[in-house]
Short mmCIF file of C-alpha atoms and ligand atoms in Angstrom, two decimals:
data_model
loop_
_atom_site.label_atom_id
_atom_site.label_comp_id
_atom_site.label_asym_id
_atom_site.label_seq_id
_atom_site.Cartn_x
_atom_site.Cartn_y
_atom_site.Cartn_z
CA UNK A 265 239.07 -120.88 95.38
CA UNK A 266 240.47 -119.43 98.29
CA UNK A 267 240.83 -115.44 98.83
CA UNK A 268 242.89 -114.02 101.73
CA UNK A 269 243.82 -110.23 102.77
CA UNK A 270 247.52 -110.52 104.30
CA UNK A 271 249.68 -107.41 105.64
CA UNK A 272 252.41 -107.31 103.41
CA UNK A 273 254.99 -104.75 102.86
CA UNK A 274 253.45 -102.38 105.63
CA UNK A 275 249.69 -102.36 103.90
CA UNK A 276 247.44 -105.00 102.62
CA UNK A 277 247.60 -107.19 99.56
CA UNK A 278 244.83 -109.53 98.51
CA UNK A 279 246.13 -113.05 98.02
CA UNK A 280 245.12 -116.35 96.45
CA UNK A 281 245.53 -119.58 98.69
CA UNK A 282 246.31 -122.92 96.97
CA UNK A 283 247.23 -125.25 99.49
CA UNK A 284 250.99 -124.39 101.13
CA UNK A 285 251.56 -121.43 98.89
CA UNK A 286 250.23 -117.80 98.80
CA UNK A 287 249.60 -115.83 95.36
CA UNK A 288 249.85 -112.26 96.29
CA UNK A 289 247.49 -110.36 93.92
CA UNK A 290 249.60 -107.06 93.61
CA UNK A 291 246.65 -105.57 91.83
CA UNK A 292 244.27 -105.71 95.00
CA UNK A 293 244.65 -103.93 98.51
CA UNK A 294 241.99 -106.39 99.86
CA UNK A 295 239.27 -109.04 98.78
CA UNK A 296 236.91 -106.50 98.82
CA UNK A 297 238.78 -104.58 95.72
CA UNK A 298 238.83 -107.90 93.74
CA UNK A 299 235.25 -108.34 94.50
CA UNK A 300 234.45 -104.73 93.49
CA UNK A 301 236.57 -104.56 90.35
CA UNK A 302 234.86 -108.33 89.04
CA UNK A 303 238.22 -109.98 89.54
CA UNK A 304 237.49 -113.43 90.71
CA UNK A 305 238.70 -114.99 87.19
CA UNK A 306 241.59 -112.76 87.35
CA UNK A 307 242.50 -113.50 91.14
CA UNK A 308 241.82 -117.31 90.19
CA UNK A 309 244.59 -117.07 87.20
CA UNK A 310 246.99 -114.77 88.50
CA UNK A 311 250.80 -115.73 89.05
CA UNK A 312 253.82 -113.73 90.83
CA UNK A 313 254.88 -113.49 93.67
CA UNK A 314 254.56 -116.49 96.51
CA UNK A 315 254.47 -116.91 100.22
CA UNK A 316 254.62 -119.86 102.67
CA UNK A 317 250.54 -119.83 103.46
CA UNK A 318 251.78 -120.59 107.19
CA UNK A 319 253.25 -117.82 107.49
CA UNK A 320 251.03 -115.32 106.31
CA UNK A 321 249.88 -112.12 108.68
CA UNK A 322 246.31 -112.00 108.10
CA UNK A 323 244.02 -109.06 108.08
CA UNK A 324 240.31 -108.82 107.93
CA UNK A 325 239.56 -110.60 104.58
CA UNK A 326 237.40 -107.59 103.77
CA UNK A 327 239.08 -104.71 105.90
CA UNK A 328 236.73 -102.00 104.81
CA UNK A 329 233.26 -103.28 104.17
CA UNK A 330 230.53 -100.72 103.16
CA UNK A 331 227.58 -102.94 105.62
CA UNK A 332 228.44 -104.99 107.87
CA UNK A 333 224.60 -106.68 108.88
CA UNK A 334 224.67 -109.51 111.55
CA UNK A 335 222.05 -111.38 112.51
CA UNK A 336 220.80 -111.76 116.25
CA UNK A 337 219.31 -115.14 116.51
CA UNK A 338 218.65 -117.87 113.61
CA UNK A 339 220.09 -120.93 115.06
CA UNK A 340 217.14 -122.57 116.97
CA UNK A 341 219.12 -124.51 119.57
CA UNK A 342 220.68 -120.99 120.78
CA UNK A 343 217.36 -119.03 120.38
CA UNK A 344 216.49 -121.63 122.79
CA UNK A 345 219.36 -120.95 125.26
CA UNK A 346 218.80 -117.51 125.01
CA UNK A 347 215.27 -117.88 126.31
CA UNK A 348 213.70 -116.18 123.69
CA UNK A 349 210.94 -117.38 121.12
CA UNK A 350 211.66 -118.17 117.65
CA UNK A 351 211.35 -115.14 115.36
CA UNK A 352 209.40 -115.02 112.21
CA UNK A 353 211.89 -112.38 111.29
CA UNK A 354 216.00 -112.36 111.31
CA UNK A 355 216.81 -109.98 114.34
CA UNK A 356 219.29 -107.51 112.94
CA UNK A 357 222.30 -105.35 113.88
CA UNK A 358 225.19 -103.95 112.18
CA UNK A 359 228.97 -103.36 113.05
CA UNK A 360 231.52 -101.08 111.74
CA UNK A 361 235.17 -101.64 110.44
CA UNK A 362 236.74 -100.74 112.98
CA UNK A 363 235.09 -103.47 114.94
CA UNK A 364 236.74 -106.35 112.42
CA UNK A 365 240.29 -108.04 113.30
CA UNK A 366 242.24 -110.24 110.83
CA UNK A 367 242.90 -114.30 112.42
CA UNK A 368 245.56 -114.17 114.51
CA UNK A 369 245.19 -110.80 115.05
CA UNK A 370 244.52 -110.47 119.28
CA UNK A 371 241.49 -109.74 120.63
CA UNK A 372 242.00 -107.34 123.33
CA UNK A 373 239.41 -107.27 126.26
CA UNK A 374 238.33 -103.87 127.39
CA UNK A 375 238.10 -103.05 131.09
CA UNK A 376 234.84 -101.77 131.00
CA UNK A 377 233.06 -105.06 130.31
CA UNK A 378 233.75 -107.67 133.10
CA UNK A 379 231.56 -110.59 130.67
CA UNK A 380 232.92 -111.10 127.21
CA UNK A 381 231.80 -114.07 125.19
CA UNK A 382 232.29 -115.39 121.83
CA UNK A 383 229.96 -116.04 118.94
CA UNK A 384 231.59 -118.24 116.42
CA UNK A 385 229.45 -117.65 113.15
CA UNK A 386 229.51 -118.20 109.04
CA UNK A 387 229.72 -115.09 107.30
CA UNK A 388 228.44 -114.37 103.78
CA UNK A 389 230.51 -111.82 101.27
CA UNK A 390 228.70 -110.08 99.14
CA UNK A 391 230.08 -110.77 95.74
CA UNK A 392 227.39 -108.69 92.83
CA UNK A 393 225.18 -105.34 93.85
CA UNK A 394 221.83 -106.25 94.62
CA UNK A 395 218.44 -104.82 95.78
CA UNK A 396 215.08 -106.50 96.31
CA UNK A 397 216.85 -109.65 95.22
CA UNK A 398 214.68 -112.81 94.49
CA UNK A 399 216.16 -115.76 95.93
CA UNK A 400 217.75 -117.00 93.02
CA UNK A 401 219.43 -113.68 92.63
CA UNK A 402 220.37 -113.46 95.93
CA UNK A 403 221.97 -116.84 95.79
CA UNK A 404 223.93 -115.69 92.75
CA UNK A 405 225.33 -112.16 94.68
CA UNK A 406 227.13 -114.60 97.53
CA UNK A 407 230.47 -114.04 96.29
CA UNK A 408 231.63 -116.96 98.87
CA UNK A 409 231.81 -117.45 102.94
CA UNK A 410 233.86 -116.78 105.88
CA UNK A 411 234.08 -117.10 109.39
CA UNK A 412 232.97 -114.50 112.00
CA UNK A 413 233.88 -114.99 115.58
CA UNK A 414 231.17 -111.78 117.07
CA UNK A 415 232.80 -111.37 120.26
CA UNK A 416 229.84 -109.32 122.83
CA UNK A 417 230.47 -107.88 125.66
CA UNK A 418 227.11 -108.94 126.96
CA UNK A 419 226.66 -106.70 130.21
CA UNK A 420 226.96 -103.69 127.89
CA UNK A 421 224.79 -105.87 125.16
CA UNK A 422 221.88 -106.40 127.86
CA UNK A 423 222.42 -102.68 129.27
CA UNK A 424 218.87 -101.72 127.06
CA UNK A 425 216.68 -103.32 124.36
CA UNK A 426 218.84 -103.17 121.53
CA UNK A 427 222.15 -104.73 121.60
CA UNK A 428 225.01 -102.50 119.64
CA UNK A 429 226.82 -101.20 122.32
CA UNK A 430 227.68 -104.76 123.34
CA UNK A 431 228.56 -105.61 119.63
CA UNK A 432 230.35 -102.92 117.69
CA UNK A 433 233.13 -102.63 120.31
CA UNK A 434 236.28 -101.81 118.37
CA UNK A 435 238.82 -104.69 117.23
CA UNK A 436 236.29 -107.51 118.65
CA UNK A 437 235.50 -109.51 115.61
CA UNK A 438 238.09 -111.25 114.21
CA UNK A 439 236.61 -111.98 110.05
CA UNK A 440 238.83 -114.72 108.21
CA UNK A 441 241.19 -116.05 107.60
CA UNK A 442 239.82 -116.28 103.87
CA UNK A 443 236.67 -116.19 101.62
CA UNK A 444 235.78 -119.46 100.14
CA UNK A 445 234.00 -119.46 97.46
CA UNK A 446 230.61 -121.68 97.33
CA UNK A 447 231.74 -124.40 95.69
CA UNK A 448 234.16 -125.31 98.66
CA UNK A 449 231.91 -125.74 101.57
CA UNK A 450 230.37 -129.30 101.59
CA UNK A 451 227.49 -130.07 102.19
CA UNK A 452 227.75 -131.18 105.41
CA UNK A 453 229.28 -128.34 106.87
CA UNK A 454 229.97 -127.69 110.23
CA UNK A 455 230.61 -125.12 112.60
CA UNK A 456 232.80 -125.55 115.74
CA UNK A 457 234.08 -123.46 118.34
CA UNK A 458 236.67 -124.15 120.93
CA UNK A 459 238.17 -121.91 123.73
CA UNK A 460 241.58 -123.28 124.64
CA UNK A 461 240.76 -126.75 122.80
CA UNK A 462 237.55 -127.86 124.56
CA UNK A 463 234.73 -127.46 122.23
CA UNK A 464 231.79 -125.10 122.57
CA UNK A 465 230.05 -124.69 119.82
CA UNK A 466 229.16 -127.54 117.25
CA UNK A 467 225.86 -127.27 114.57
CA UNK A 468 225.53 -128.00 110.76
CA UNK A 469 225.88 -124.72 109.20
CA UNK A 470 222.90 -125.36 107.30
CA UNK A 471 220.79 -125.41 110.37
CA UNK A 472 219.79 -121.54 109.89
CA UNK A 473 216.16 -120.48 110.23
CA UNK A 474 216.96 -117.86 108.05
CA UNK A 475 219.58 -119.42 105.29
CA UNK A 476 222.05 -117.03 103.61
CA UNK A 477 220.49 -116.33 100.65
CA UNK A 478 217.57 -115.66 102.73
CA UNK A 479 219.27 -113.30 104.60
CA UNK A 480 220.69 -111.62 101.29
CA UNK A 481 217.10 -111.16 99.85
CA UNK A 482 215.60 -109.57 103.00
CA UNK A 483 218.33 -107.24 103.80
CA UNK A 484 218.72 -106.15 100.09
CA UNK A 485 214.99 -105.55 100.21
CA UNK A 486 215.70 -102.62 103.04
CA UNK A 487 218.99 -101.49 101.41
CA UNK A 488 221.77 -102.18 98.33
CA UNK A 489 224.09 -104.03 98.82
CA UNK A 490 227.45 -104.23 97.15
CA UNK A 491 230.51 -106.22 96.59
CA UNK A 492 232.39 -107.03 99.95
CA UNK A 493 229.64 -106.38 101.64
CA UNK A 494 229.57 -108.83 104.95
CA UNK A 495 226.43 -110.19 106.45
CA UNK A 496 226.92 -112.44 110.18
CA UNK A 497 224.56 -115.16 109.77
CA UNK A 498 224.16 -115.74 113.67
CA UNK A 499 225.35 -118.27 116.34
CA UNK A 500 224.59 -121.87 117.47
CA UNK A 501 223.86 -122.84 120.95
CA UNK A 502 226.84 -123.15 123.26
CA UNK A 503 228.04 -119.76 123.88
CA UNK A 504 229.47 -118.76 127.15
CA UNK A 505 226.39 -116.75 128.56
CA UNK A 506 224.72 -119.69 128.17
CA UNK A 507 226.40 -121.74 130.03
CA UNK A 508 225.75 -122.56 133.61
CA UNK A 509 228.03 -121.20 135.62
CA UNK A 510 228.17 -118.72 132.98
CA UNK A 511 231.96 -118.29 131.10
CA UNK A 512 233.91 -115.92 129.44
CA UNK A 513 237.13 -114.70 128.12
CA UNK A 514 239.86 -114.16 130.01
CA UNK A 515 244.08 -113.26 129.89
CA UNK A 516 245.53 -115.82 127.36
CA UNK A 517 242.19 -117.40 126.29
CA UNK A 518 242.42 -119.08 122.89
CA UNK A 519 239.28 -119.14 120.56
CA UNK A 520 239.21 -120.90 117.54
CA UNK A 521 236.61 -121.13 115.23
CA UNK A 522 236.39 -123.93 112.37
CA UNK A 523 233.74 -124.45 109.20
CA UNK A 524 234.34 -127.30 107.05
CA UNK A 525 235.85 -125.72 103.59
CA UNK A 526 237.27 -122.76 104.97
CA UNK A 527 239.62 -123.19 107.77
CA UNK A 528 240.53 -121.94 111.43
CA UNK A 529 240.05 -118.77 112.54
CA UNK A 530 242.03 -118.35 115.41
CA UNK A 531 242.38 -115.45 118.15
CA UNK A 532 244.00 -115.10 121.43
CA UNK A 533 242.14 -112.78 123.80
CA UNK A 534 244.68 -110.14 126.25
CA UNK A 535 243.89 -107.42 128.55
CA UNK A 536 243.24 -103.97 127.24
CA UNK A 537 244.96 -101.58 129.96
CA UNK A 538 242.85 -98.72 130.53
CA UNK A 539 244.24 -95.77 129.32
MG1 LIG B 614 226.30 -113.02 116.71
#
């Protein structure tokens, strides 16, 4: 099943996608409130009200998450890139909401940072509350997945040891366009990411060093976490501070990020005017 938060109506609906044809779920604001109220069986029956699903406006597919948790560096061919050794540990961060944009949504680039990059990653949704999970239990709390593109503005990530300034800018990280749930991601997965059509970023999404029910035990051993809950699972090699000459976004700049079983999250980066 497929679980999408669309603006609708001037506020936010959660809907069910089958195919060509949206199921708005007038009983949710979001896909966190079906996740919090237990409603996947009730999403996955529900009937009403349809829209075209190419024509839906899309917000974050959780737009207020309690946690956000993202993880620094667990692909090993960009740990590589990134110069830095392999960690026995996942290297975390968090974002806020106000950091998340729905697909489509722009990304605006902020005239303070003159080098911003993308990140296409999987995200995991936290579907059951859980602390000190095992791993099977951890497994079981994934709700489903979705696609993160964790857009850094890497001169202000770099300004000191720890990186949030460069990664909880506001309206950088487009989340979407909809949870899948597990059973919908084959196994041969993969992630890509292309900036105006030329590919970036290709890897197996199953290619973590720490895997997402990994990542669900260790951060529920340091804190609960809850239903709609997100957790970034990190980046493969390719991104644009990598890259020699270095790249970045710019005016008009199309990123597009694709995982095999849930879509195309798409974003067009535009100049923020300073105010
Ligand atoms: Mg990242």
């Amino acid at each position: 099943m497929k679980l999408a938060t669309i603006r609708v109506d001037g506020s936010t609906r959660a809907a069910r996608i089958d195919g060509e044809l949206a199921t708005v779920l007038e009983d949710f604001a979001d896909v966190g409130a079906v996740l919090a109220s237990d409603g996947l069986s009730r999403a996955a029956e529900a009937t009403g009200r349809t829209l075209p699903a190419a024509d839906l406006d899309f917000a974050p597919v959780v737009v207020n998450p309690g946690k956000i948790v993202c993880v620094g560096l667990n692909y090993r061919a960009h740990i590589l890139e990134m110069g830095r050794p392999l960690p026995d540990f996942p290297v975390l961060f968090a974002k806020f909401s106000d950091s998340l944009l729905g697909a489509g949504d722009d990304i605006p680039l902020p005239p303070e940072s003159e080098s911003i990059d993308w990140e296409g990653e999987l995200a995991v949704v936290i579907g059951s509350t859980v602390r000190r999970a095992s791993a099977e239990h951890a497994a079981e709390a994934i709700a489903g997945y979705t696609i993160a593109n964790d857009v850094s503005m890497r001169d202000w990530q770099f300004r000191t040891r720890e990186w949030l300034q460069g990664k909880m800018w506001e309206a950088s990280t487009p989340l979407g366009p909809v949870l899948a749930t597990p059973d919908e991601i084959p196994a041969d997965a993969h992630l890509v990411t292309a900036v105006n059509g030329i590919e970036k970023q290709r890897s197996d999404v199953h290619d973590l060093v720490h895997d997402p029910a990994g990542l669900v035990a260790y951060v529920s051993t340091i804190t609960t976490l809850r239903p709609g809950d997100v957790i970034l699972t990190g980046t493969p090699g390719g991104v644009g501070h990598a890259r020699d000459p270095r790249e970045y976004l710019a005016e008009g700049d199309v990123v597009a990020v694709s995982i095999d079983g849930i879509g195309t999250l798409s974003n067009r980066a535009v100049a923020e005017d300073r105010p």
